[in-house]
Amino acid sequence: MNAHSQSSADPDTIRRRQTLMKLCADATTRELETGLAALGPAPQHQIVRAPEIGLVMLRGRMGGDGAPFNLGEATVTRAAIRLSSGEIGFSCVLGRDGEKARLAALIDALGQRDEFLEALDARLAAPIRERLAREGTVKIAQTAATRVNFFTLVRGED
Amino acid sequence: MYVAVKGGAEAIDNAHRLLAHERRGDPAVPEIAARQIDEQLALAVDRVMAEGSLYDRDLAALAIKQARGDLIEAIFLVRAYRTTLPRFGYAEPLDTGAMAIERRVSATYKDLPGGQILGPTFDYTHRLIDFALAAEASIEPPARASDSSAVDAPRVSGLLGDEGLIERNPPGHGDAEIGDLTREPLSFPADRDLRLQNLARGDEGFLLALGYSTQRGYGRNHPFVGEIRFGEVEVEFFAEDAGFAIPMGRIQVTECEMVNQFVGSAETPPQFTRGYGLVFGQSERKAMSMSLVDRALRAREFGEEAKAPAQDEEFVLSHSDNVQSTGFVEHLKLPHYVDFQSELELVRKLRAEHAESRAEDARSPDDGDMMREAAE
């Protein structure tokens, strides 16, 4: 698994891929399926690494921002896909959903081809982003409603 | 010691079939789905993930179902499962400062940036059984604040830190090795990284009791809850294949920062010290207990006299793991027939000798009296 030189390219490309990967991680498998279907037939590709379940050790920091320590593991699933045009897409998502990892790897590969960017964003990413934003807004409003507003009682001598 | 014995295979099979039957309970009652456990017994799932030391909600929920609600058994199942999987590597440390906060309280400041956010809590409930829940009552939808933005809450310890009133957290060193209990067995003395890993997966009840003991005077260290926060954090993993950090999703954690009694020296003026707790899922009791015990175990570092159980790292770290504990306690019920036979023989022999010496005493009473007098 050495043929990945083109992926360690410029910071902008990396940031764009990370954004899409984060979206895939937060999406449901169903959303990724629907989104990919909306793009039309996927270009020719082959599986470089079939979805594989494993562990990643998560870490915390002492006091929240100090030296790291090992907190505990999480299950993750990773996959890699190569488009016939050469781009390799990777994925590593929390959980044990092989199909989700496969789709996320394919999406990462497509995201490295300029001609797919617009469609990926409009047809796949946008609906997921909207759903996440909607849920986020509700959560924030519900959380904010539990904020304590202190008031000082008027004291006798005043 | 126990010795392998043959036989009983059929009895064991049948016992397991009976177990499966009992697990299902009355077939007239609908079967519970793992997803229902995940959604409706979420805090049990959190505990199994924390002490199983494996973040996977679906798996923990299934383990709870399989274990008939016995959480230590479920934790055991999760620990056993993880041994079947390859380790891909270590994630980037979680940034709890960037947490999407769902609850955040401080007992040290009333008014603080970000405010006191109660979130979904049992605090302030009256602990009265709600019989309405027995009848699938509909629930009120949660209130929503009209003007709301995400909680922006700087750390409480940061407020103290700005004035130099609290010790600094130990900085991480880029290539310093971080202890990992799943790779190397524990040895003593253990550094704080290993202690925190041990406590993070330690038994909630054990840590709770130890934390409580420090409050009652066994290793007192005057704790205040600087801050408790609960919510979601991003997990990132530097994948060598990709050559950059891959966002893998979000997990829920509870963090407790305990602010403790100060220490100072000739060189440094007095400062508050810290105890830290970080736990998978929503578990304040565990995060608070962990931070109390973390602080107690730093006794050596602060030159404190370590006399209490909670300050004894070998005692605490060797007994915190409930899978280990249950394994050793419960192994006592496995066949010890041979062992016991030798004990039986021994006790019979001792009794025979005892009876013989009594008989001898009866024959020469004077000697016996003299011996007794000498002993008095």
XYZ file of C-alpha atoms in Angstrom:
534
model
C 0.000 0.000 0.000
C 2.561 2.537 -1.132
C 0.932 4.022 -4.194
C -0.535 7.077 -2.535
C 1.970 9.719 -3.467
C -0.564 11.873 -5.292
C -2.719 12.122 -2.145
C -0.103 13.821 0.012
C -0.339 16.788 -2.328
C -1.239 20.359 -1.460
C -2.908 21.432 1.793
C -6.044 22.612 -0.024
C -6.656 19.182 -1.513
C -6.077 17.551 1.858
C -8.477 19.944 3.561
C -11.121 19.306 0.906
C -10.739 15.551 1.307
C -10.934 15.840 5.083
C -14.143 17.853 4.840
C -15.719 15.212 2.639
C -14.444 12.400 4.890
C -15.916 14.080 7.946
C -19.229 14.393 6.165
C -19.136 10.704 5.214
C -18.311 9.752 8.818
C -21.300 11.737 10.078
C -23.623 10.406 7.353
C -25.680 7.252 7.471
C -24.865 4.447 5.057
C -28.228 5.047 3.451
C -27.425 8.696 2.804
C -24.147 7.748 1.117
C -25.938 5.177 -1.061
C -28.616 7.648 -2.079
C -26.068 10.386 -2.694
C -23.885 8.179 -4.868
C -26.869 6.927 -6.814
C -27.771 10.544 -7.541
C -24.376 10.995 -9.204
C -25.169 8.402 -11.854
C -23.130 5.304 -12.600
C -19.840 5.227 -10.673
C -16.684 5.244 -12.830
C -14.710 2.026 -13.134
C -12.889 1.193 -9.952
C -11.391 -1.692 -8.075
C -11.170 -2.486 -4.412
C -7.613 -2.141 -3.154
C -8.504 -2.992 0.407
C -11.759 -4.721 1.150
C -13.540 -3.256 4.172
C -11.707 -4.396 7.280
C -12.820 -3.997 10.892
C -10.209 -3.140 13.486
C -9.408 -1.051 16.515
C -8.005 2.402 16.998
C -6.815 3.439 20.452
C -8.355 6.785 21.367
C -6.429 9.237 23.468
C -7.218 11.956 25.933
C -4.994 14.601 27.472
C -4.239 15.023 31.181
C -6.361 17.877 32.451
C -7.863 18.249 28.960
C -4.857 19.943 27.383
C -1.791 18.254 28.880
C 0.244 15.197 27.947
C -1.693 12.457 26.139
C -2.798 9.136 27.623
C -4.606 6.133 26.180
C -8.301 6.362 26.951
C -9.756 3.255 25.360
C -10.316 1.772 21.930
C -13.006 2.225 19.309
C -14.063 -0.097 16.521
C -13.355 1.304 13.082
C -13.703 0.045 9.544
C -11.329 0.989 6.774
C -11.302 0.461 3.045
C -9.415 1.623 -0.050
C -10.542 1.893 -3.646
C -8.683 2.724 -6.858
C -10.378 4.415 -9.777
C -9.298 3.193 -13.196
C -7.867 6.694 -13.669
C -5.480 5.978 -10.753
C -6.843 7.956 -7.789
C -6.938 6.003 -4.549
C -9.707 6.713 -2.109
C -9.383 5.847 1.585
C -11.770 5.601 4.437
C -11.575 4.846 8.121
C -14.847 5.375 9.954
C -16.021 4.598 13.474
C -18.121 1.468 13.760
C -18.301 -1.862 12.002
C -20.197 -0.988 8.837
C -18.200 -2.356 5.909
C -20.562 -0.938 3.304
C -20.242 2.530 4.767
C -16.433 2.271 4.654
C -16.534 1.078 1.036
C -18.816 3.926 -0.040
C -16.749 6.487 1.879
C -13.576 5.276 0.149
C -15.261 5.551 -3.248
C -16.446 9.058 -2.401
C -12.934 10.047 -1.331
C -11.621 8.770 -4.671
C -14.277 10.647 -6.644
C -13.531 13.770 -4.627
C -10.010 13.743 -6.048
C -11.373 14.141 -9.588
C -12.265 17.737 -10.408
C -15.145 16.780 -12.721
C -17.031 15.146 -9.825
C -16.598 17.925 -7.290
C -19.638 19.964 -8.181
C -22.015 17.027 -8.393
C -20.604 15.506 -5.205
C -21.230 18.695 -3.348
C -24.683 19.410 -4.715
C -26.194 15.930 -4.840
C -24.381 13.995 -2.139
C -22.960 16.424 0.399
C -25.627 19.134 0.442
C -28.545 16.983 1.687
C -26.355 15.428 4.397
C -25.041 18.821 5.447
C -28.589 20.156 5.646
C -29.770 17.247 7.762
C -26.812 17.618 10.129
C -27.317 21.375 10.392
C -31.027 20.906 11.118
C -30.329 18.378 13.861
C -27.504 20.515 15.222
C -29.738 23.553 15.485
C -32.393 21.618 17.389
C -29.809 20.171 19.767
C -28.265 23.569 20.405
C -31.665 25.133 21.117
C -32.624 22.281 23.466
C -29.296 22.521 25.272
C -29.493 26.311 25.534
C -32.935 26.010 27.152
C -31.261 24.275 30.116
C -28.877 27.165 30.746
C -29.267 28.509 34.288
C -30.150 32.179 34.535
C -29.235 33.254 38.034
C -31.006 36.128 39.656
C -30.225 37.653 43.021
C -33.053 37.879 45.508
C -33.697 41.322 46.950
C -32.229 41.393 50.419
C -34.128 42.603 53.463
C -31.993 45.594 54.302
C -32.233 47.167 50.812
C -5.392 -24.772 41.487
C -8.002 -26.564 39.458
C -7.576 -29.639 37.334
C -9.187 -30.334 33.985
C -12.005 -32.806 34.311
C -13.842 -34.590 31.581
C -17.536 -35.144 31.328
C -20.510 -32.870 31.773
C -20.532 -31.773 28.119
C -24.191 -32.579 27.701
C -25.096 -30.876 30.954
C -23.202 -27.779 29.832
C -24.983 -27.711 26.449
C -28.316 -28.045 28.147
C -27.463 -25.386 30.706
C -26.697 -22.980 27.867
C -29.944 -23.836 26.118
C -31.758 -23.166 29.359
C -29.882 -19.880 29.710
C -31.008 -18.796 26.228
C -34.574 -19.682 27.164
C -34.399 -17.703 30.405
C -32.787 -14.803 28.596
C -35.773 -14.573 26.278
C -38.183 -14.603 29.203
C -41.918 -14.930 28.681
C -42.499 -15.289 24.914
C -45.756 -13.376 25.332
C -43.675 -10.292 26.105
C -42.113 -8.698 22.987
C -38.408 -9.358 22.537
C -36.141 -6.389 23.204
C -33.906 -5.284 20.320
C -30.301 -4.175 20.793
C -31.341 -0.900 19.228
C -33.914 -0.371 21.976
C -31.238 -0.980 24.589
C -28.989 1.535 22.844
C -31.740 4.154 22.728
C -33.543 3.570 26.008
C -30.890 2.130 28.319
C -28.224 4.444 26.936
C -26.381 4.884 30.226
C -25.970 1.127 30.623
C -24.490 1.099 27.119
C -22.175 3.949 28.139
C -20.959 2.010 31.140
C -20.270 -1.112 29.118
C -18.318 0.933 26.563
C -16.312 2.722 29.271
C -15.372 -0.341 31.294
C -15.200 -2.601 28.258
C -12.746 0.041 27.032
C -14.272 -0.129 23.559
C -16.394 2.583 21.989
C -19.067 0.807 19.958
C -22.671 1.472 20.933
C -24.257 -1.327 18.877
C -21.848 -3.897 20.220
C -22.283 -2.819 23.850
C -26.074 -2.900 23.467
C -25.944 -6.401 22.017
C -23.618 -7.516 24.812
C -26.108 -6.220 27.394
C -28.869 -8.207 25.724
C -26.737 -11.350 25.612
C -25.705 -10.873 29.252
C -29.324 -10.485 30.378
C -28.498 -7.043 31.735
C -25.505 -8.217 33.784
C -23.220 -5.294 32.957
C -19.972 -6.876 34.133
C -20.749 -9.925 32.016
C -21.442 -7.565 29.080
C -18.137 -5.777 29.719
C -16.426 -9.164 29.695
C -18.018 -9.985 26.317
C -16.854 -6.676 24.862
C -13.307 -7.191 26.149
C -13.250 -10.669 24.647
C -14.508 -9.356 21.312
C -11.794 -6.719 21.054
C -9.085 -9.356 21.274
C -10.298 -10.735 17.932
C -9.578 -7.493 16.064
C -6.346 -6.052 14.663
C -5.145 -2.716 16.026
C -4.787 -0.106 13.271
C -3.053 2.474 15.437
C -3.525 5.392 17.787
C -5.913 8.288 17.229
C -4.971 11.913 17.688
C -5.726 13.040 21.275
C -9.331 14.185 21.666
C -9.823 17.925 21.909
C -12.342 18.197 24.730
C -11.983 21.980 24.634
C -13.746 21.872 21.243
C -16.550 19.629 22.541
C -20.096 20.176 21.248
C -21.350 20.714 24.787
C -24.617 19.148 25.947
C -24.006 19.702 29.629
C -21.497 21.804 31.509
C -21.540 22.776 35.147
C -19.046 24.285 37.537
C -19.214 24.248 41.321
C -16.469 26.843 41.701
C -17.961 29.797 39.836
C -21.591 30.787 39.583
C -21.201 33.161 36.681
C -18.680 32.015 34.165
C -18.178 32.372 30.432
C -20.439 29.883 28.663
C -22.709 29.612 31.692
C -24.074 26.675 33.623
C -25.770 24.278 31.185
C -27.731 21.540 32.931
C -28.478 19.376 29.889
C -30.147 15.990 30.397
C -29.478 15.309 34.090
C -30.915 13.388 37.031
C -29.782 16.232 39.314
C -32.675 18.072 40.963
C -35.122 15.243 40.246
C -36.931 14.108 43.372
C -36.053 10.463 42.961
C -39.681 9.477 43.136
C -40.719 6.521 41.017
C -42.637 7.835 38.035
C -45.528 5.445 37.598
C -46.516 7.209 34.406
C -43.534 5.485 32.739
C -45.203 2.136 33.376
C -47.966 3.143 31.013
C -45.955 4.413 28.017
C -47.048 7.960 28.729
C -46.319 10.509 26.067
C -43.570 12.918 27.017
C -43.369 16.646 26.604
C -41.039 17.701 23.817
C -37.890 19.402 25.115
C -37.966 23.168 25.441
C -35.962 25.157 22.931
C -34.307 28.472 23.549
C -35.201 31.024 20.912
C -31.894 32.840 20.748
C -29.327 30.119 20.797
C -25.881 29.504 19.511
C -23.575 26.591 20.279
C -22.188 26.675 23.805
C -18.847 28.439 23.769
C -17.318 27.546 27.112
C -13.639 28.076 27.865
C -12.235 25.726 30.485
C -12.778 26.778 34.076
C -9.234 25.708 34.922
C -8.105 28.157 32.251
C -9.597 31.016 34.267
C -7.506 29.940 37.261
C -4.519 29.213 35.082
C -4.497 32.737 33.671
C -3.755 33.986 37.171
C -1.278 31.210 37.885
C -3.526 29.936 40.678
C -3.536 26.335 39.481
C -0.741 24.003 38.443
C -0.094 23.679 34.728
C -0.983 20.416 33.078
C 2.126 18.438 32.189
C 2.935 19.218 28.558
C 3.143 16.361 26.085
C 6.473 15.631 24.474
C 6.200 14.873 20.786
C 7.895 11.504 20.735
C 7.570 10.487 24.374
C 6.175 6.992 24.648
C 2.647 6.762 26.016
C 2.016 3.761 28.227
C -0.556 1.272 26.983
C -1.984 -1.374 29.314
C -3.290 -3.389 26.388
C 0.287 -3.859 25.171
C 2.385 -4.097 28.331
C 1.230 -5.494 31.648
C 1.103 -2.992 34.472
C 4.246 -2.540 36.552
C 4.931 -0.272 39.511
C 5.509 2.548 40.038
C 3.106 3.475 37.217
C 3.205 6.874 35.542
C 0.134 9.045 35.338
C -0.640 8.105 31.715
C -0.947 4.444 32.693
C -2.887 5.283 35.830
C -5.401 7.323 33.857
C -5.836 4.542 31.302
C -6.390 2.071 34.115
C -8.909 4.340 35.854
C -10.747 5.150 32.609
C -11.596 1.447 32.222
C -11.838 0.732 35.929
C -14.988 -0.377 37.706
C -17.309 2.517 38.475
C -18.337 1.120 41.857
C -14.751 0.533 42.947
C -13.650 4.038 41.930
C -16.751 5.546 43.489
C -15.980 3.883 46.822
C -12.337 4.990 46.690
C -13.304 8.543 45.749
C -15.775 8.570 48.619
C -13.106 7.296 50.994
C -10.904 10.310 50.175
C -13.812 12.597 51.081
C -14.267 10.802 54.371
C -10.679 11.430 55.370
C -8.709 8.525 53.917
C -6.351 10.663 51.843
C -8.264 13.907 51.973
C -7.460 16.420 49.247
C -10.235 19.033 49.404
C -11.863 18.660 46.001
C -14.032 21.151 44.144
C -15.667 20.383 40.826
C -13.987 22.976 38.641
C -15.986 21.725 35.717
C -17.910 18.796 34.340
C -18.675 18.726 30.661
C -20.435 16.190 28.504
C -20.933 16.157 24.762
C -19.512 15.072 21.434
C -15.917 15.288 20.301
C -14.366 14.588 16.923
C -12.059 11.616 16.486
C -9.187 11.857 14.034
C -6.731 9.208 13.014
C -3.501 9.822 11.151
C -3.617 7.169 8.467
C -0.267 6.489 6.894
C -1.905 5.287 3.679
C -3.585 8.623 3.172
C -0.746 10.680 4.618
C -3.001 12.945 6.682
C -5.394 12.875 9.636
C -8.691 11.232 8.704
C -11.829 12.392 10.546
C -13.508 9.165 11.687
C -16.647 10.482 13.322
C -17.801 11.692 16.717
C -18.052 10.121 20.150
C -19.626 11.209 23.416
C -17.413 11.697 26.459
C -17.747 13.075 29.976
C -14.887 15.090 31.402
C -14.352 16.183 34.997
C -11.740 18.642 36.146
C -11.351 18.574 39.881
C -9.629 21.500 41.574
C -7.843 20.385 44.735
C -5.983 21.611 47.726
C -2.930 23.677 46.979
C 0.712 22.840 47.256
C 3.685 25.153 47.171
C 7.382 25.053 47.832
C 10.262 27.372 48.514
C 10.449 28.048 44.761
C 6.787 28.048 43.727
C 3.998 29.929 45.483
C 0.935 27.897 46.533
C -1.230 26.680 43.662
C -4.318 24.543 43.352
C -3.678 21.029 42.080
C -5.734 18.976 39.659
C -7.443 15.633 39.394
C -8.718 14.549 35.996
C -11.457 12.252 34.775
C -12.407 11.338 31.206
C -14.901 8.609 30.389
C -16.670 7.268 27.294
C -20.337 8.231 27.150
C -22.301 10.075 29.795
C -21.110 9.152 33.262
C -20.490 11.921 35.704
C -20.246 9.606 38.686
C -17.412 7.734 37.023
C -15.640 10.866 35.720
C -15.819 12.493 39.160
C -14.647 9.369 40.968
C -11.821 8.997 38.484
C -10.641 12.560 39.064
C -10.723 12.108 42.852
C -8.672 8.941 42.597
C -6.318 10.448 40.002
C -5.546 13.262 42.442
C -5.141 10.851 45.368
C -2.685 8.755 43.368
C -0.521 11.834 42.769
C 0.458 11.820 46.468
C 4.010 10.736 45.696
C 4.435 13.523 43.149
C 3.440 16.154 45.734
C 5.425 14.587 48.567
C 2.249 13.799 50.483
C 2.184 11.025 53.018
C 0.467 8.122 51.255
C -1.316 6.122 53.911
C -4.849 5.742 52.588
C -6.026 2.997 50.219
C -6.908 5.509 47.466
C -3.298 6.761 47.498
C -1.810 3.292 47.155
C -1.348 2.887 43.413
C -0.539 -0.796 43.544
C -3.683 -1.466 45.533
C -5.903 0.765 43.371
C -4.602 -0.166 39.936
C -4.404 -3.891 40.670
C -8.016 -4.119 41.805
C -9.846 -1.597 39.605
C -10.495 -3.894 36.667
C -13.784 -5.707 37.077
C -13.081 -8.280 34.379
C -9.894 -9.320 36.143
C -11.599 -9.215 39.520
C -14.600 -11.227 38.448
C -12.352 -13.738 36.715
C -10.395 -14.451 39.837
C -13.294 -14.369 42.256
C -15.547 -16.469 40.034
C -12.910 -19.036 39.202
C -13.407 -20.274 42.741
C -16.555 -22.022 41.579
C -14.709 -24.087 38.977
C -13.748 -27.626 39.978
C -11.108 -27.623 42.707
C -11.734 -31.281 43.517
C -8.105 -32.399 43.713
C -7.064 -29.344 45.676
C -9.903 -29.890 48.044
C -9.124 -33.588 48.449
C -5.632 -32.739 49.671
C -7.058 -30.138 52.068
C -9.508 -32.740 53.329
C -6.727 -35.179 53.939
C -4.723 -32.545 55.729
C -7.547 -31.468 58.001
C -8.288 -35.116 58.860
C -4.684 -35.673 59.728
C -4.557 -32.554 61.909
C -7.724 -33.567 63.683
C -6.308 -37.030 64.351
C -3.148 -35.497 65.800
C -5.243 -33.122 67.875
C -7.325 -35.965 69.299
C -4.164 -37.928 70.040
C -2.556 -35.086 71.961
C -5.784 -34.507 73.918
C -5.728 -38.176 74.865
C -2.117 -37.874 75.946
C -2.945 -34.795 78.053
C -5.693 -36.727 79.782
C -3.186 -39.420 80.731
C -0.715 -36.967 82.367
C -2.806 -34.059 83.747
C 0.031 -32.518 85.820
C 2.193 -31.700 82.786
C -0.750 -30.082 81.092
C -1.442 -27.785 84.044
C 2.146 -26.748 84.260
C 2.216 -25.862 80.562
C -0.911 -23.755 80.941
C 0.485 -21.910 83.917
C 3.709 -21.201 82.084
C 1.747 -19.702 79.231
C -0.195 -17.426 81.564
